[in-house]
Coordinates of C-alpha atoms in Angstrom, one line a residue:
Chain U
M1 CA 4.6 -40.3 -17.1
I2 CA 6.8 -39.8 -20.2
D3 CA 7.2 -36.1 -21.0
A4 CA 7.6 -35.4 -24.7
W5 CA 8.0 -31.9 -26.1
V6 CA 7.4 -30.9 -29.7
Y7 CA 8.7 -27.7 -31.3
I8 CA 5.7 -26.1 -32.8
E9 CA 7.5 -24.2 -35.6
H10 CA 5.5 -21.3 -37.1
D11 CA 6.0 -18.5 -39.5
S12 CA 4.0 -15.4 -38.5
G13 CA 1.5 -17.6 -36.7
E14 CA 1.2 -20.2 -39.5
I15 CA 2.2 -23.6 -38.0
E16 CA 4.4 -25.9 -40.0
D17 CA 2.6 -29.2 -40.9
V18 CA 5.5 -31.3 -39.8
S19 CA 5.2 -30.1 -36.2
L20 CA 1.6 -31.3 -36.1
E21 CA 2.5 -34.5 -37.8
I22 CA 4.9 -35.3 -34.9
V23 CA 2.0 -34.5 -32.5
G24 CA -0.2 -36.9 -34.5
R25 CA 2.4 -39.7 -34.2
L26 CA 2.8 -39.0 -30.4
N27 CA -1.0 -39.3 -30.0
E28 CA -0.8 -42.8 -31.6
I29 CA 1.9 -43.8 -29.2
K30 CA -0.1 -42.3 -26.3
A31 CA -2.8 -44.8 -26.9
S32 CA -0.6 -47.5 -25.3
L33 CA 1.8 -45.4 -23.1
P34 CA 1.5 -42.8 -20.4
L35 CA 2.7 -39.8 -22.4
R36 CA 2.3 -36.1 -21.9
I37 CA 2.6 -34.1 -25.1
T38 CA 3.8 -30.5 -24.7
G39 CA 4.2 -28.1 -27.5
F40 CA 6.5 -25.1 -27.4
S41 CA 7.0 -22.0 -29.6
F42 CA 9.0 -18.8 -29.7
G43 CA 7.7 -15.4 -30.7
R44 CA 6.5 -12.0 -29.9
D45 CA 2.8 -12.8 -29.6
P46 CA 1.2 -16.2 -29.2
G47 CA -1.9 -15.3 -31.1
E48 CA -3.8 -18.4 -32.1
I49 CA -0.8 -20.7 -32.1
P50 CA -1.4 -22.5 -28.7
R51 CA -5.1 -22.9 -29.4
K52 CA -4.5 -24.3 -32.9
A53 CA -1.8 -26.7 -31.6
I54 CA -4.2 -27.9 -28.8
S55 CA -7.0 -28.5 -31.3
Q56 CA -4.6 -30.9 -33.1
G57 CA -3.5 -33.0 -30.2
V58 CA -1.1 -31.0 -28.0
E59 CA -2.1 -31.2 -24.3
H60 CA 0.1 -28.5 -22.8
F61 CA 1.6 -25.5 -24.5
I62 CA 4.6 -23.3 -23.6
F63 CA 4.9 -20.0 -25.4
L64 CA 8.3 -18.3 -25.0
R65 CA 7.9 -14.6 -25.5
N66 CA 10.5 -12.0 -26.3
D67 CA 10.8 -9.4 -29.0
L68 CA 14.1 -11.0 -30.1
F69 CA 12.1 -14.1 -31.3
S70 CA 10.6 -12.1 -34.2
F71 CA 13.4 -13.5 -36.4
Y72 CA 15.3 -16.8 -36.3
D73 CA 18.7 -16.7 -34.6
T74 CA 20.0 -20.1 -33.4
Q75 CA 21.6 -18.7 -30.3
S76 CA 18.6 -16.6 -29.2
Y77 CA 16.3 -19.6 -29.5
V78 CA 18.7 -22.0 -27.7
N79 CA 19.3 -19.5 -24.9
G80 CA 15.6 -18.9 -24.8
I81 CA 14.6 -22.6 -24.2
E82 CA 17.7 -23.8 -22.3
G83 CA 16.5 -22.7 -18.8
I84 CA 13.1 -24.2 -19.0
V85 CA 14.4 -27.5 -20.4
R86 CA 16.9 -27.8 -17.5
E87 CA 14.2 -27.0 -15.0
R88 CA 11.4 -29.3 -16.3
R89 CA 13.6 -32.0 -17.7
P90 CA 11.5 -33.5 -20.5
D91 CA 12.4 -37.0 -21.6
I92 CA 12.1 -36.2 -25.3
I93 CA 12.3 -33.2 -27.6
L94 CA 11.2 -33.5 -31.2
L95 CA 11.5 -31.0 -34.0
G96 CA 10.5 -31.0 -37.7
A97 CA 13.5 -31.6 -40.0
T98 CA 12.9 -28.2 -41.6
Y99 CA 15.7 -25.7 -42.3
Q100 CA 15.0 -24.1 -38.9
G101 CA 14.5 -27.4 -37.0
R102 CA 17.7 -28.9 -38.3
D103 CA 19.6 -25.7 -37.5
L104 CA 18.2 -25.5 -33.9
A105 CA 18.4 -29.2 -32.9
G106 CA 22.2 -29.6 -33.2
R107 CA 23.0 -26.6 -31.1
L108 CA 20.3 -27.4 -28.5
A109 CA 21.7 -31.0 -28.1
A110 CA 25.3 -29.7 -27.8
R111 CA 24.2 -27.1 -25.2
L112 CA 22.2 -29.7 -23.2
K113 CA 25.1 -32.3 -23.5
T114 CA 22.9 -35.0 -25.0
G115 CA 22.6 -37.0 -28.2
L116 CA 20.4 -36.5 -31.2
A117 CA 19.1 -38.2 -34.2
A118 CA 17.9 -36.5 -37.4
N119 CA 15.5 -36.8 -40.2
A120 CA 13.6 -39.6 -38.5
I121 CA 11.1 -41.5 -40.6
T122 CA 10.0 -43.9 -37.8
L123 CA 9.3 -42.9 -34.2
N124 CA 8.8 -45.4 -31.3
I125 CA 8.9 -45.1 -27.6
D126 CA 9.1 -48.0 -25.1
E127 CA 7.7 -48.2 -21.7
K128 CA 10.9 -46.9 -20.1
G129 CA 10.6 -43.8 -22.2
L130 CA 13.4 -44.7 -24.6
L131 CA 13.0 -43.1 -28.0
Y132 CA 13.8 -45.2 -31.0
T133 CA 14.2 -43.2 -34.2
G134 CA 14.6 -44.6 -37.7
V135 CA 17.2 -42.5 -39.5
P136 CA 17.6 -43.1 -43.3
G137 CA 21.3 -43.3 -44.3
Y138 CA 23.1 -43.7 -47.6
G139 CA 20.5 -42.1 -49.7
G140 CA 17.6 -43.9 -48.0
R141 CA 18.7 -47.4 -48.7
F142 CA 19.1 -48.3 -45.0
I143 CA 17.4 -47.2 -41.9
A144 CA 19.5 -47.0 -38.8
E145 CA 17.5 -47.3 -35.6
I146 CA 19.1 -44.9 -33.2
V147 CA 18.7 -44.8 -29.4
N148 CA 20.2 -42.6 -26.7
M149 CA 20.5 -44.4 -23.4
K150 CA 23.0 -42.0 -21.8
A151 CA 21.4 -38.6 -21.4
R152 CA 18.1 -36.7 -21.4
P153 CA 16.4 -35.2 -23.2
Q154 CA 16.5 -37.5 -26.2
I155 CA 16.4 -35.1 -29.2
S156 CA 15.5 -35.8 -32.8
T157 CA 14.4 -34.0 -35.9
V158 CA 11.6 -35.7 -37.9
R159 CA 11.1 -35.8 -41.6
Q160 CA 8.2 -34.0 -43.2
G161 CA 5.2 -35.8 -44.8
I162 CA 5.8 -39.1 -43.0
F163 CA 3.2 -39.0 -40.2
R164 CA -0.4 -37.9 -40.2
K165 CA -1.7 -35.0 -38.1
L166 CA -4.9 -35.4 -36.2
P167 CA -8.0 -33.8 -37.5
Q168 CA -8.7 -30.5 -36.0
D169 CA -11.0 -30.7 -33.0
N170 CA -11.8 -27.4 -31.3
S171 CA -13.3 -29.2 -28.3
R172 CA -9.9 -30.4 -27.2
S173 CA -8.5 -28.4 -24.2
G174 CA -5.1 -27.9 -22.8
E175 CA -3.1 -25.8 -20.4
V176 CA -1.2 -22.8 -21.9
E177 CA 1.8 -21.1 -20.3
N178 CA 3.1 -17.8 -21.6
I179 CA 6.6 -17.3 -20.4
E180 CA 8.4 -14.0 -20.7
V181 CA 12.1 -14.9 -21.5
K182 CA 14.7 -12.7 -19.9
F183 CA 18.1 -12.6 -21.7
G184 CA 20.4 -10.7 -19.3
D185 CA 23.3 -9.3 -21.3
F186 CA 22.8 -11.5 -24.4
S187 CA 22.2 -9.8 -27.7
P188 CA 22.0 -11.7 -31.0
R189 CA 25.0 -11.5 -33.2
L190 CA 23.0 -12.5 -36.3
R191 CA 20.6 -10.0 -37.9
V192 CA 18.2 -10.7 -40.8
V193 CA 18.7 -8.0 -43.4
E194 CA 16.4 -9.2 -46.1
R195 CA 13.8 -11.9 -46.4
V196 CA 12.5 -13.2 -49.8
R197 CA 9.8 -15.8 -49.5
K198 CA 7.2 -17.2 -51.8
D199 CA 4.4 -19.4 -50.8
V200 CA 5.4 -22.8 -51.9
K201 CA 3.1 -25.7 -52.3
D202 CA 3.6 -28.6 -49.8
I203 CA 3.8 -31.4 -52.3
T204 CA 4.1 -34.2 -49.7
K205 CA 0.3 -34.3 -49.5
S206 CA -0.5 -33.8 -53.2
E207 CA -2.6 -36.5 -54.8
R208 CA -0.9 -36.1 -58.2
V209 CA 2.7 -34.9 -58.8
V210 CA 4.6 -34.5 -62.1
I211 CA 8.3 -34.6 -61.5
I212 CA 10.8 -32.8 -63.8
G213 CA 14.2 -34.5 -64.1
N214 CA 17.4 -33.2 -65.5
G215 CA 16.6 -34.8 -68.9
A216 CA 14.1 -32.0 -69.5
G217 CA 16.9 -29.5 -69.9
N218 CA 15.6 -26.0 -69.7
N219 CA 12.4 -26.6 -71.6
L220 CA 10.0 -27.0 -68.7
K221 CA 6.9 -25.5 -70.4
P222 CA 5.5 -28.7 -72.0
I223 CA 5.8 -30.5 -68.7
E224 CA 4.2 -27.7 -66.8
D225 CA 1.4 -27.6 -69.3
F226 CA 0.9 -31.3 -68.9
A227 CA 0.8 -31.0 -65.1
R228 CA -1.8 -28.3 -65.2
L229 CA -4.0 -30.4 -67.6
I230 CA -4.1 -33.4 -65.3
G231 CA -4.4 -31.3 -62.1
A232 CA -1.0 -32.2 -60.7
D233 CA 1.6 -30.3 -58.7
I234 CA 5.2 -30.0 -59.8
G235 CA 8.2 -31.6 -58.1
V236 CA 11.8 -31.7 -59.3
T237 CA 14.9 -33.9 -58.9
R238 CA 18.0 -32.7 -57.2
P239 CA 20.0 -31.7 -60.3
V240 CA 17.1 -29.5 -61.4
A241 CA 17.0 -27.8 -58.0
D242 CA 20.8 -27.5 -58.0
R243 CA 20.6 -25.6 -61.3
G244 CA 18.3 -23.1 -59.5
L245 CA 15.3 -23.9 -61.7
A246 CA 13.1 -24.7 -58.7
P247 CA 13.2 -24.2 -54.9
R248 CA 14.4 -27.0 -52.7
D249 CA 11.0 -27.1 -51.1
I250 CA 9.7 -29.1 -54.1
Q251 CA 12.8 -31.3 -54.5
V252 CA 11.9 -35.0 -54.2
G253 CA 14.2 -37.5 -52.6
S254 CA 16.2 -38.3 -49.4
T255 CA 17.7 -34.8 -49.5
G256 CA 14.3 -33.2 -50.2
V257 CA 10.7 -34.3 -49.5
S258 CA 8.9 -37.7 -49.7
L259 CA 5.7 -37.9 -51.7
N260 CA 2.5 -39.8 -50.6
S261 CA 0.7 -39.4 -54.0
K262 CA -1.8 -41.6 -55.7
L263 CA -0.1 -40.8 -59.0
V264 CA 3.4 -39.6 -59.8
I265 CA 4.7 -39.1 -63.4
I266 CA 8.4 -38.6 -63.8
F267 CA 10.1 -37.0 -66.8
G268 CA 13.8 -37.5 -67.6
S269 CA 15.1 -38.8 -64.3
S270 CA 17.9 -41.4 -64.1
G271 CA 16.5 -42.8 -60.9
S272 CA 19.4 -42.2 -58.4
N273 CA 19.1 -43.9 -55.0
H274 CA 18.5 -40.7 -53.2
F275 CA 15.7 -39.8 -55.6
V276 CA 13.7 -43.0 -55.7
S277 CA 13.5 -43.1 -51.9
G278 CA 11.2 -40.1 -52.2
I279 CA 8.6 -41.9 -54.4
E280 CA 8.5 -45.1 -52.4
R281 CA 5.2 -44.3 -50.8
C282 CA 3.4 -43.4 -54.0
K283 CA 0.7 -45.7 -55.3
N284 CA 1.2 -45.5 -59.0
V285 CA 4.5 -44.5 -60.7
I286 CA 4.9 -43.7 -64.4
S287 CA 8.2 -42.8 -65.9
I288 CA 9.3 -41.4 -69.2
D289 CA 12.9 -41.5 -70.2
V290 CA 15.0 -41.9 -73.3
D291 CA 17.3 -44.5 -71.8
R292 CA 15.8 -48.0 -71.7
N293 CA 18.3 -49.1 -69.0
S294 CA 17.6 -46.1 -66.8
N295 CA 17.3 -47.2 -63.1
I296 CA 14.1 -45.2 -62.8
F297 CA 12.2 -48.0 -64.7
N298 CA 13.1 -50.4 -61.8
Y299 CA 11.0 -48.2 -59.6
S300 CA 8.1 -47.6 -62.0
D301 CA 4.7 -49.3 -62.7
Y302 CA 4.6 -48.0 -66.2
C303 CA 7.7 -47.4 -68.2
V304 CA 7.8 -45.3 -71.4
V305 CA 11.1 -45.4 -73.3
A306 CA 10.7 -42.2 -75.4
D307 CA 11.8 -38.7 -75.9
M308 CA 9.5 -36.7 -73.6
F309 CA 9.3 -33.8 -76.1
T310 CA 7.8 -36.1 -78.8
I311 CA 5.3 -37.7 -76.4
L312 CA 4.2 -34.6 -74.6
P313 CA 2.4 -32.8 -77.5
Y314 CA 0.2 -35.8 -78.1
L315 CA -0.5 -36.3 -74.5
N316 CA -1.3 -32.6 -73.9
R317 CA -3.6 -32.6 -76.8
R318 CA -5.3 -35.7 -75.5
F319 CA -5.9 -34.1 -72.2
G320 CA -7.6 -31.1 -73.9
G321 CA -4.6 -28.8 -74.2
Q322 CA -3.3 -26.9 -77.3
Chain C
M1 CA 41.1 -12.0 -44.2
K2 CA 42.6 -14.6 -41.9
N3 CA 42.3 -18.4 -42.3
I4 CA 39.2 -20.1 -43.6
I5 CA 38.9 -23.5 -42.1
V6 CA 36.9 -26.1 -44.0
C7 CA 35.6 -29.2 -42.2
V8 CA 35.8 -32.2 -44.5
K9 CA 34.6 -35.8 -44.2
V10 CA 35.6 -38.7 -46.4
V11 CA 32.6 -41.0 -47.0
P12 CA 32.0 -44.3 -48.9
K13 CA 30.1 -43.9 -52.2
T14 CA 26.5 -44.5 -51.4
E15 CA 25.9 -47.0 -54.1
D16 CA 28.9 -49.1 -53.0
V17 CA 27.6 -49.8 -49.5
S18 CA 25.8 -53.1 -49.1
F19 CA 23.7 -54.7 -46.4
D20 CA 24.6 -58.0 -44.9
P21 CA 21.2 -59.6 -44.1
V22 CA 22.8 -62.2 -41.9
T23 CA 24.8 -60.0 -39.6
K24 CA 22.4 -57.1 -40.1
T25 CA 25.3 -54.7 -40.5
L26 CA 26.5 -52.4 -43.3
D27 CA 29.4 -53.6 -45.4
R28 CA 31.5 -50.6 -46.4
S29 CA 34.6 -52.7 -47.2
K30 CA 34.1 -52.8 -50.9
A31 CA 33.1 -49.2 -51.2
E32 CA 35.1 -46.6 -52.9
N33 CA 35.6 -43.5 -50.8
Q34 CA 35.3 -39.9 -51.8
I35 CA 35.3 -36.4 -50.2
N36 CA 31.7 -35.8 -49.1
E37 CA 30.0 -33.9 -51.9
A38 CA 28.7 -31.0 -49.9
D39 CA 32.2 -30.6 -48.3
K40 CA 33.6 -30.4 -51.8
N41 CA 31.2 -27.6 -52.5
A42 CA 32.5 -26.0 -49.2
I43 CA 36.2 -26.3 -50.3
E44 CA 35.3 -24.8 -53.7
Y45 CA 33.5 -21.9 -52.0
A46 CA 36.5 -21.3 -49.6
L47 CA 38.8 -21.1 -52.6
V48 CA 36.5 -18.6 -54.2
L49 CA 36.5 -16.5 -51.0
K50 CA 40.3 -16.7 -50.8
E51 CA 40.6 -15.4 -54.3
K52 CA 38.3 -12.5 -53.5
Y53 CA 39.4 -11.6 -49.9
G54 CA 42.7 -13.3 -49.4
G55 CA 43.6 -15.6 -46.4
N56 CA 44.6 -19.2 -46.3
V57 CA 42.3 -22.2 -46.7
I58 CA 42.9 -24.9 -44.1
L59 CA 41.2 -28.3 -44.5
L60 CA 40.3 -30.0 -41.2
S61 CA 39.1 -33.6 -41.0
M62 CA 38.7 -36.3 -38.4
G63 CA 39.3 -39.9 -39.4
P64 CA 41.7 -42.7 -40.1
M65 CA 45.0 -42.2 -41.9
F66 CA 43.5 -43.4 -45.2
F67 CA 41.8 -40.0 -45.4
E68 CA 45.3 -38.5 -46.2
P69 CA 45.1 -38.9 -50.0
F70 CA 41.6 -37.4 -50.1
L71 CA 42.9 -34.3 -48.2
K72 CA 45.7 -34.1 -50.8
I73 CA 43.0 -33.8 -53.5
G74 CA 41.8 -30.7 -51.6
I75 CA 45.3 -29.4 -51.5
A76 CA 45.7 -30.0 -55.2
M77 CA 42.4 -28.0 -55.7
G78 CA 44.2 -25.1 -54.1
A79 CA 43.9 -25.4 -50.3
D80 CA 47.0 -24.2 -48.4
D81 CA 47.1 -26.6 -45.5
A82 CA 45.4 -29.8 -44.2
I83 CA 45.1 -31.2 -40.7
L84 CA 43.9 -34.7 -40.0
L85 CA 42.7 -35.6 -36.5
S86 CA 43.5 -39.2 -36.2
D87 CA 43.5 -41.4 -33.1
R88 CA 42.1 -44.8 -32.4
A89 CA 40.1 -43.2 -29.6
F90 CA 38.2 -41.1 -32.1
A91 CA 36.6 -44.1 -33.8
G92 CA 32.8 -44.6 -33.5
A93 CA 32.0 -41.0 -32.7
D94 CA 28.5 -39.7 -33.2
S95 CA 27.9 -36.0 -33.9
Y96 CA 28.6 -34.7 -30.4
P97 CA 32.2 -35.9 -29.9
T98 CA 32.9 -35.3 -33.6
A99 CA 32.0 -31.7 -33.3
L100 CA 33.8 -31.5 -29.9
T101 CA 37.0 -32.9 -31.5
L102 CA 36.8 -30.6 -34.5
A103 CA 36.1 -27.6 -32.3
S104 CA 39.1 -28.4 -30.1
A105 CA 41.3 -28.5 -33.2
I106 CA 39.9 -25.2 -34.4
K107 CA 40.8 -23.6 -31.1
K108 CA 44.3 -25.0 -31.5
I109 CA 44.5 -23.5 -35.0
G110 CA 43.3 -20.3 -33.3
D111 CA 43.8 -17.8 -36.1
F112 CA 40.7 -17.9 -38.2
D113 CA 37.9 -15.8 -39.6
L114 CA 35.5 -18.3 -41.0
I115 CA 34.6 -21.9 -40.6
L116 CA 32.9 -23.6 -43.5
C117 CA 31.2 -27.0 -43.5
G118 CA 29.2 -28.9 -46.0
E119 CA 25.5 -28.9 -45.1
E120 CA 25.5 -32.6 -44.3
S121 CA 27.2 -35.9 -45.2
S122 CA 25.9 -38.5 -47.6
D123 CA 26.4 -41.4 -45.2
A124 CA 24.4 -40.7 -42.0
G125 CA 23.4 -37.3 -43.2
L126 CA 22.5 -35.9 -39.9
G127 CA 23.8 -32.4 -40.7
Q128 CA 24.4 -31.6 -37.1
V129 CA 28.1 -31.1 -36.9
P130 CA 28.1 -27.4 -38.2
S131 CA 25.6 -26.4 -35.5
Q132 CA 27.5 -28.2 -32.8
V133 CA 30.9 -26.9 -33.8
A134 CA 29.4 -23.4 -33.5
E135 CA 28.1 -24.1 -30.1
F136 CA 31.4 -25.5 -28.8
L137 CA 33.2 -22.5 -30.1
D138 CA 30.4 -20.1 -28.9
L139 CA 30.2 -18.6 -32.4
P140 CA 27.2 -17.4 -34.4
Q141 CA 26.0 -19.7 -37.2
A142 CA 24.2 -19.6 -40.5
L143 CA 23.3 -22.9 -42.1
F144 CA 22.2 -23.9 -45.7
V145 CA 24.1 -20.9 -47.1
S146 CA 24.5 -20.4 -50.9
S147 CA 26.6 -17.3 -51.0
V148 CA 28.8 -15.2 -48.7
E149 CA 30.0 -11.6 -49.0
I150 CA 32.5 -10.1 -46.6
E151 CA 32.4 -6.4 -45.7
G152 CA 35.0 -5.3 -43.1
N153 CA 34.5 -7.6 -40.1
K154 CA 31.0 -8.6 -41.1
I155 CA 29.6 -11.4 -43.3
K156 CA 26.5 -11.2 -45.4
A157 CA 25.2 -14.7 -46.0
R158 CA 22.3 -15.9 -48.0
R159 CA 20.6 -18.8 -46.2
S160 CA 17.7 -20.9 -47.4
V161 CA 14.5 -20.8 -45.5
K162 CA 11.2 -22.3 -46.4
G163 CA 10.1 -21.0 -49.8
G164 CA 13.0 -18.7 -50.3
Y165 CA 16.0 -17.2 -48.6
E166 CA 17.2 -14.7 -46.0
I167 CA 20.2 -12.4 -46.2
V168 CA 21.7 -12.5 -42.7
E169 CA 24.5 -10.4 -41.3
L170 CA 27.0 -12.0 -38.9
P171 CA 30.3 -11.0 -37.4
L172 CA 33.7 -12.6 -38.3
P173 CA 34.3 -15.3 -37.2
S174 CA 31.2 -17.4 -37.7
V175 CA 30.3 -20.9 -38.7
I176 CA 28.7 -21.3 -42.1
S177 CA 27.3 -24.5 -43.7
I178 CA 27.3 -24.6 -47.5
E179 CA 24.4 -26.0 -49.4
L180 CA 25.0 -29.1 -51.4
G181 CA 25.3 -28.4 -55.1
I182 CA 25.8 -24.6 -55.1
N183 CA 28.9 -24.7 -57.2
Q184 CA 30.9 -26.9 -59.5
P185 CA 34.1 -27.9 -57.5
R186 CA 37.2 -27.3 -59.6
F187 CA 39.4 -30.2 -60.7
P188 CA 42.7 -30.7 -58.8
D189 CA 45.5 -28.9 -60.5
F190 CA 47.8 -31.5 -62.1
K191 CA 51.1 -30.0 -61.1
R192 CA 49.9 -29.2 -57.6
K193 CA 48.6 -32.7 -57.3
R194 CA 52.0 -34.2 -58.1
W195 CA 53.6 -31.8 -55.6
A196 CA 51.0 -32.6 -52.9
D197 CA 51.5 -36.4 -53.4
K198 CA 55.3 -36.2 -53.3
E199 CA 56.1 -33.3 -50.9
F200 CA 53.2 -32.0 -49.0
K201 CA 52.9 -33.2 -45.5
I202 CA 49.5 -33.3 -43.8
K203 CA 49.6 -32.4 -40.1
V204 CA 48.3 -35.2 -38.0
W205 CA 47.0 -34.4 -34.5
N206 CA 46.0 -37.0 -32.0
M207 CA 43.9 -36.9 -28.9
K208 CA 46.8 -35.8 -26.7
D209 CA 47.7 -33.0 -29.1
L210 CA 44.1 -31.7 -28.6
G211 CA 44.2 -32.0 -24.9
L212 CA 41.2 -34.4 -24.9
N213 CA 40.6 -37.6 -23.0
E214 CA 39.1 -40.9 -24.1
N215 CA 35.9 -40.4 -22.1
I216 CA 34.8 -37.5 -24.2
V217 CA 35.8 -38.6 -27.7
G218 CA 34.9 -41.4 -30.1
L219 CA 32.5 -44.1 -29.1
R220 CA 32.8 -43.4 -25.4
G221 CA 32.0 -39.8 -25.8
S222 CA 28.9 -40.6 -28.0
Y223 CA 25.4 -40.4 -26.7
T224 CA 23.6 -42.4 -29.4
F225 CA 24.1 -45.8 -30.8
V226 CA 22.6 -47.8 -33.6
N227 CA 20.2 -50.3 -32.2
R228 CA 19.8 -52.1 -35.5
F229 CA 20.0 -51.6 -39.2
I230 CA 16.9 -52.1 -41.3
E231 CA 17.3 -52.5 -45.1
T232 CA 14.5 -50.7 -46.8
E233 CA 12.5 -52.9 -49.1
P234 CA 11.6 -50.9 -52.2
P235 CA 7.9 -51.4 -53.1
K236 CA 7.2 -53.9 -55.8
R237 CA 6.4 -52.2 -59.1
L238 CA 4.7 -53.5 -62.2
R239 CA 7.5 -52.4 -64.5
R240 CA 5.2 -52.7 -67.5
Y241 CA 6.7 -51.2 -70.6
I242 CA 4.5 -49.1 -72.9
E243 CA 5.8 -49.7 -76.4
G244 CA 4.9 -48.5 -79.9
S245 CA 5.3 -45.3 -81.9
P246 CA 5.4 -42.1 -79.9
E247 CA 1.8 -41.5 -80.8
E248 CA 0.8 -45.0 -79.7
Q249 CA 2.8 -44.7 -76.5
A250 CA 1.0 -41.4 -75.8
E251 CA -2.4 -42.9 -76.4
K252 CA -1.7 -45.9 -74.1
L253 CA -0.3 -43.6 -71.5
Y254 CA -3.4 -41.4 -71.7
E255 CA -5.6 -44.5 -71.0
V256 CA -3.4 -45.5 -68.1
I257 CA -3.4 -42.0 -66.5
K258 CA -7.1 -41.6 -67.0
E259 CA -7.8 -44.9 -65.3
I260 CA -5.7 -44.0 -62.3
I261 CA -7.1 -40.5 -61.8
E262 CA -10.7 -41.4 -62.3

């Protein structure tokens, strides 16, 4: 039996989609391999987390309980999981490539003296339990398939929006273990003083996305109006996020998120390699840019060489706007 | 403030790396190299902290000798010292031995208050070295940080979390990874560049200097290997140009969009 663990990341009981996407992929692999899927979380109170995870394909759940887990400190979490990993010796540990997952994975792998891969966009396991992870390099132009034959567990983070989670099925059942973590004389050296969080839209699943590129300058309103009129969510390119105009959560590309949309419309992007890898999985791509030679047009179905601010008023009026 | 150590990697420019379909390997030989972008943001941030709180900025890198001129660019930007960890045995390292080697050098430097890294490199881009350096040094860490304030022996760092940020408090010393693109790295100072090129000597430390052995560094100390490279095939696109006056373009675009969304 191959023992695979998935970090079920949550924020106050709300499970991250990517954790369940990994569980979804493992369930596909399980169809042809003897695989046991264990979820694990940290917190003060398990609440509905184990039940929700089980309804989406986790077979066994470990909830690590301690008051210190109410905020994220890398060392507390690594210390909290280390003992049980050493005792149970899972073959594989997978984490979402979120801020927290990426922060946790490296330290955990160093602590356990094992290798890791990161931002995987393909996941395969062979009959010996070897994990093959496809890691995009050089802005997503190549995928390096990484394998760790030397040590267990094999650890990797997995990119968001790549795999599909299973539909929720409340008739699924699984074993839940609540473990009280004892820390001895450890106390965290990091303290969270302030937390500012807005609910951000997960655009990896949006059917329509309008992307604002740097060519838009600071005049975002006509594009935002257009997005609203066609019922699309907003994404941005990296330079726009770098300028602080939008959160990283909606930044598209190899250093941000990948889209799976039916329609994506891109305003004022030059089409850098790390950006276009984020729109590869979209069905229809339309781009508007002033530069006829812009690389973005090589990655577009429909190419409009024009000043977006001349086109947008017509377009907005046509879609019923002012 | 004591020393600020900045971990720096030199990487090939992404667009210069090509794929050889026959050997199924990456060809970096024609690629121009540069300081990894996020590491440049970290150097810039270290210089800003130095201006505010004092201390010296020390650049630390692991790699072949051709990294030297790139470290001198950092010196010309204003860094005080640079150490290159260079040894044949270091080649082929994945993140574990890389972090172990860097951490050994940091212990050897000894006198430091802060370790800054770029959030990740543009080549493999695993972003795991900062976390692992922190583990090997048993120091607290805050990653994806966009600003740092120092009050006494405490750091207040702003780190990105989903949908926003947290202000976290850590003791000195700690390991901080700096978010890509948070600042505009300054240009190297012309006079300082000339001095660095002519007179400045980069310290070069090898495996023995760090008290390490060949079983725990480089390829032999690595846990992962690349099974194969796969070149990603971009999807075929129609590349149909919509021409005409802006009004005509908008009208045609309207039709195209309507057809897709209906």
